[in-house]
Coordinates of C-alpha atoms and ligand atoms in Angstrom, one line a residue:
M87 CA -7.6 9.3 -2.5
I88 CA -6.1 5.8 -2.0
K89 CA -7.7 5.6 1.4
E90 CA -11.2 6.5 0.0
N91 CA -10.7 4.1 -2.9
L92 CA -9.8 1.3 -0.6
K93 CA -12.8 2.0 1.6
N94 CA -15.3 2.2 -1.3
I95 CA -13.9 -1.0 -2.9
T96 CA -14.0 -2.9 0.4
L97 CA -17.6 -1.9 0.9
K98 CA -18.5 -3.1 -2.6
I99 CA -16.6 -6.4 -2.1
E100 CA -18.4 -7.0 1.2
K101 CA -21.8 -6.3 -0.4
A102 CA -21.1 -8.6 -3.3
A103 CA -19.7 -11.4 -1.0
K104 CA -22.8 -11.2 1.2
N105 CA -25.1 -11.4 -1.8
Y106 CA -23.2 -14.5 -3.0
S107 CA -23.5 -16.3 0.3
P108 CA -23.8 -15.0 3.9
N109 CA -20.4 -16.5 5.1
H110 CA -18.5 -15.9 1.9
K111 CA -15.1 -14.1 2.5
V112 CA -13.2 -12.3 -0.2
E113 CA -9.6 -11.2 0.0
L114 CA -8.4 -8.1 -1.7
L115 CA -5.0 -8.1 -3.5
A116 CA -3.9 -4.6 -4.4
V117 CA -2.2 -4.8 -7.8
S118 CA 0.6 -2.2 -7.5
K119 CA 2.3 -2.8 -10.9
Y120 CA 1.5 0.7 -12.2
T121 CA 2.3 2.5 -9.0
D122 CA 5.3 3.6 -6.9
I123 CA 6.5 2.5 -3.5
D124 CA 5.1 5.6 -1.8
S125 CA 1.6 4.8 -2.9
I126 CA 2.1 1.2 -1.8
K127 CA 3.3 2.3 1.6
E128 CA 0.2 4.6 1.8
A129 CA -2.1 1.7 1.1
F130 CA -0.2 -0.4 3.6
A131 CA -0.6 2.3 6.2
C132 CA -4.4 2.1 5.6
G133 CA -4.4 -1.6 6.5
Q134 CA -4.0 -3.1 3.0
M135 CA -1.9 -6.2 3.5
R136 CA -1.6 -7.9 0.1
F137 CA 0.1 -6.6 -3.0
G138 CA 0.6 -8.1 -6.4
E139 CA 3.1 -7.5 -9.2
N140 CA 3.4 -9.0 -12.7
K141 CA 7.2 -8.5 -13.3
I142 CA 9.9 -10.1 -11.2
Q143 CA 12.2 -7.0 -11.2
D144 CA 9.4 -4.8 -9.9
L145 CA 8.2 -7.4 -7.4
K146 CA 11.8 -7.6 -6.0
L147 CA 12.3 -3.9 -5.7
K148 CA 8.9 -3.3 -4.0
A149 CA 8.8 -6.4 -1.8
L150 CA 12.3 -5.7 -0.4
E151 CA 11.1 -2.2 0.4
L152 CA 8.1 -3.5 2.2
P153 CA 8.8 -7.1 3.3
K154 CA 6.1 -6.9 6.0
A155 CA 3.4 -7.0 3.3
K156 CA 2.2 -10.2 1.7
W157 CA 3.3 -10.4 -1.9
H158 CA 1.8 -12.2 -4.9
M159 CA 3.3 -12.7 -8.3
I160 CA 0.5 -12.4 -10.9
G161 CA 2.2 -12.4 -14.3
H162 CA 3.6 -14.9 -16.7
L163 CA 7.0 -16.1 -15.3
Q164 CA 9.7 -16.5 -18.0
T165 CA 11.9 -19.5 -17.2
N166 CA 15.0 -17.2 -17.0
K167 CA 13.3 -15.4 -14.1
I168 CA 12.8 -18.5 -12.0
N169 CA 15.9 -18.0 -10.0
G170 CA 15.0 -14.3 -9.3
M171 CA 11.6 -15.2 -8.0
L172 CA 12.8 -18.1 -5.8
E173 CA 15.6 -15.9 -4.4
L174 CA 13.0 -13.4 -3.4
H175 CA 10.8 -16.2 -2.0
S176 CA 13.7 -17.3 0.2
E177 CA 14.2 -13.8 1.4
V178 CA 10.7 -12.4 2.0
G179 CA 8.5 -15.5 1.6
L180 CA 6.0 -14.9 -1.3
E181 CA 2.5 -15.7 -0.2
L182 CA 1.3 -16.9 -3.6
F183 CA 2.5 -17.4 -7.2
E184 CA -0.9 -16.9 -8.9
S185 CA 0.1 -17.6 -12.5
L186 CA 1.5 -21.1 -12.9
D187 CA 0.6 -21.6 -16.5
S188 CA 2.4 -24.6 -17.9
L189 CA 3.6 -28.1 -17.0
K190 CA 7.1 -27.2 -18.2
L191 CA 7.2 -24.3 -15.7
A192 CA 5.9 -26.4 -12.9
R193 CA 8.6 -29.0 -13.5
L194 CA 11.3 -26.4 -13.6
L195 CA 10.1 -24.8 -10.4
Q196 CA 9.9 -28.2 -8.7
K197 CA 13.5 -28.9 -9.5
H198 CA 14.7 -25.6 -8.0
L199 CA 12.5 -25.9 -5.0
E200 CA 13.5 -29.5 -4.3
F201 CA 17.1 -28.5 -4.4
K202 CA 16.5 -25.6 -2.0
N203 CA 14.2 -27.7 0.2
E204 CA 11.4 -25.1 0.0
T205 CA 7.8 -25.1 -1.0
L206 CA 5.8 -22.5 -3.0
N207 CA 2.1 -21.8 -2.8
C208 CA 0.6 -21.6 -6.3
L209 CA -2.5 -21.1 -8.3
L210 CA -3.0 -22.7 -11.7
Q211 CA -3.9 -20.0 -14.3
V212 CA -6.8 -21.0 -16.5
N213 CA -7.2 -19.4 -19.9
S214 CA -11.0 -19.8 -19.6
A215 CA -11.6 -16.9 -22.1
R216 CA -9.5 -18.9 -24.6
E217 CA -7.7 -15.7 -25.7
E218 CA -4.4 -16.2 -27.5
S219 CA -2.9 -13.2 -25.8
K220 CA -3.3 -14.9 -22.5
S221 CA -1.3 -17.7 -21.0
G222 CA -2.8 -20.5 -18.8
F223 CA -4.2 -23.9 -19.2
L224 CA -7.2 -24.4 -21.4
E225 CA -10.3 -25.8 -19.7
E226 CA -9.8 -29.3 -21.2
E227 CA -6.2 -29.4 -20.0
L228 CA -6.7 -28.3 -16.5
L229 CA -7.8 -31.4 -14.6
E230 CA -5.0 -33.5 -16.0
A231 CA -2.5 -30.7 -15.3
F232 CA -3.7 -30.5 -11.7
E233 CA -3.2 -34.3 -11.3
V234 CA 0.2 -34.4 -12.9
I235 CA 1.5 -31.4 -10.9
S236 CA 0.1 -32.7 -7.7
K237 CA 1.8 -36.0 -8.2
E238 CA 5.2 -35.0 -9.6
C239 CA 5.7 -31.6 -8.0
K240 CA 5.5 -32.1 -4.3
N241 CA 7.2 -28.8 -3.5
L242 CA 4.4 -26.8 -5.3
K243 CA 1.3 -26.4 -3.2
I244 CA -1.6 -25.9 -5.5
L245 CA -4.1 -23.9 -3.5
G246 CA -6.5 -22.9 -6.2
L247 CA -7.2 -21.4 -9.6
M248 CA -6.8 -18.0 -11.2
C249 CA -8.3 -16.5 -14.3
I250 CA -8.5 -13.2 -16.1
G251 CA -12.0 -12.4 -17.3
A252 CA -12.6 -12.2 -21.1
H253 CA -11.3 -9.0 -22.5
V254 CA -14.7 -7.8 -24.0
E255 CA -17.5 -5.4 -23.3
D256 CA -20.3 -8.0 -23.1
R257 CA -20.8 -8.9 -19.4
A258 CA -22.4 -12.2 -20.3
V259 CA -19.2 -13.3 -22.1
I260 CA -17.0 -12.2 -19.2
E261 CA -19.3 -14.0 -16.8
K262 CA -19.0 -17.2 -18.8
S263 CA -15.2 -17.1 -18.4
F264 CA -15.7 -16.9 -14.6
K265 CA -18.3 -19.6 -14.5
K266 CA -16.1 -22.0 -16.4
T267 CA -13.3 -21.5 -13.9
K268 CA -15.6 -21.9 -11.0
D269 CA -16.9 -25.2 -12.4
L270 CA -13.3 -26.5 -12.7
F271 CA -12.7 -25.3 -9.1
D272 CA -15.7 -27.2 -7.9
E273 CA -14.9 -30.3 -10.0
I274 CA -11.4 -30.5 -8.4
G275 CA -13.1 -30.0 -5.0
V276 CA -10.0 -29.8 -2.8
L277 CA -8.9 -26.2 -3.6
S278 CA -9.5 -23.2 -1.4
V279 CA -8.5 -20.1 -3.5
L280 CA -10.4 -18.8 -6.5
S281 CA -8.7 -15.7 -7.9
M282 CA -11.0 -13.9 -10.3
G283 CA -11.9 -10.2 -10.9
M284 CA -10.1 -7.0 -11.6
S285 CA -11.1 -3.3 -11.3
S286 CA -13.8 -3.5 -14.1
D287 CA -15.3 -6.9 -13.2
Y288 CA -14.7 -7.8 -9.6
E289 CA -18.3 -7.7 -8.5
L290 CA -19.3 -10.0 -11.3
A291 CA -16.4 -12.3 -10.3
I292 CA -17.6 -12.5 -6.7
A293 CA -21.1 -13.2 -7.9
N294 CA -19.6 -16.2 -9.5
G295 CA -17.7 -17.5 -6.5
S296 CA -14.4 -15.6 -6.5
N297 CA -12.7 -15.3 -3.1
L298 CA -9.6 -13.3 -4.1
V299 CA -9.9 -10.2 -6.3
R300 CA -6.9 -8.5 -7.9
I301 CA -7.5 -4.8 -8.1
G302 CA -5.1 -2.2 -9.4
S303 CA -6.4 0.9 -11.2
A304 CA -9.5 1.4 -9.1
I305 CA -7.3 1.7 -5.9
F306 CA -4.3 3.7 -7.2
K307 CA -6.0 6.0 -9.8
K308 CA -5.3 9.6 -8.9
Ligands
PLP133 C1 -3.0 -5.7 -14.0 C2 -3.6 -6.9 -13.5 C3 -4.7 -6.8 -12.6 C4 -5.3 -5.5 -12.2 O1 -5.9 -4.8 -13.2 P1 -6.8 -3.5 -13.0 O2 -7.7 -3.4 -14.1 O3 -5.8 -2.4 -12.9 O4 -7.5 -3.7 -11.7 C5 -5.2 -8.0 -12.2 N1 -4.7 -9.2 -12.6 C6 -3.7 -9.3 -13.4 C7 -3.2 -10.7 -13.8 C8 -3.1 -8.2 -13.9 O5 -2.1 -8.3 -14.7

């Protein structure tokens, strides 16, 4: 089932990417937060390289079981989990921390990374849907946050932006949250990664320029 799901999703991603622009490439992050290590290993055996988790404890357990995969942290990082994440980063090398969502967190991470003489690839999370339940920078805060972090936090490599589409039925409203994030991405101009789209809205996200989709349930559903 995982194999078929991956194949179907990959085809849909390729189609959406081609529709967006002939040379557009989209990476698939398999979000494994609701699944066990056996299913992750099954997906890895099918050629799926990248996996994402939203809790440090789970990320640690799974990444240490499968260090050959490329791992992303995609959830809000509490400050008391910074050490845990960076220890794991020293051990297996996290590919990307997708959910850098405040200046305070950036500065704390910088302190730790500087001390360890390590760098961390990050995305800034944008709360483009302006939902209180979500973390991230508001649209109007983002450009300044990018400048401050780039200047002060040399051990954080800001590669791009991440957002979660609006949590509503109306496709036009979801699309608006993607468009806003893409506009900020273009305005900054020097970023390469635009992480948008989950199981229910990844084709719409790609149609709006996403080049990294984070898909969980559509891959691992039984
Ligand atoms: C859970 C999660 C996903 C994947 O959601 P699905 O609907 O299962 O595809 C993507 N991004 C983030 C930040 C998540 O927490």
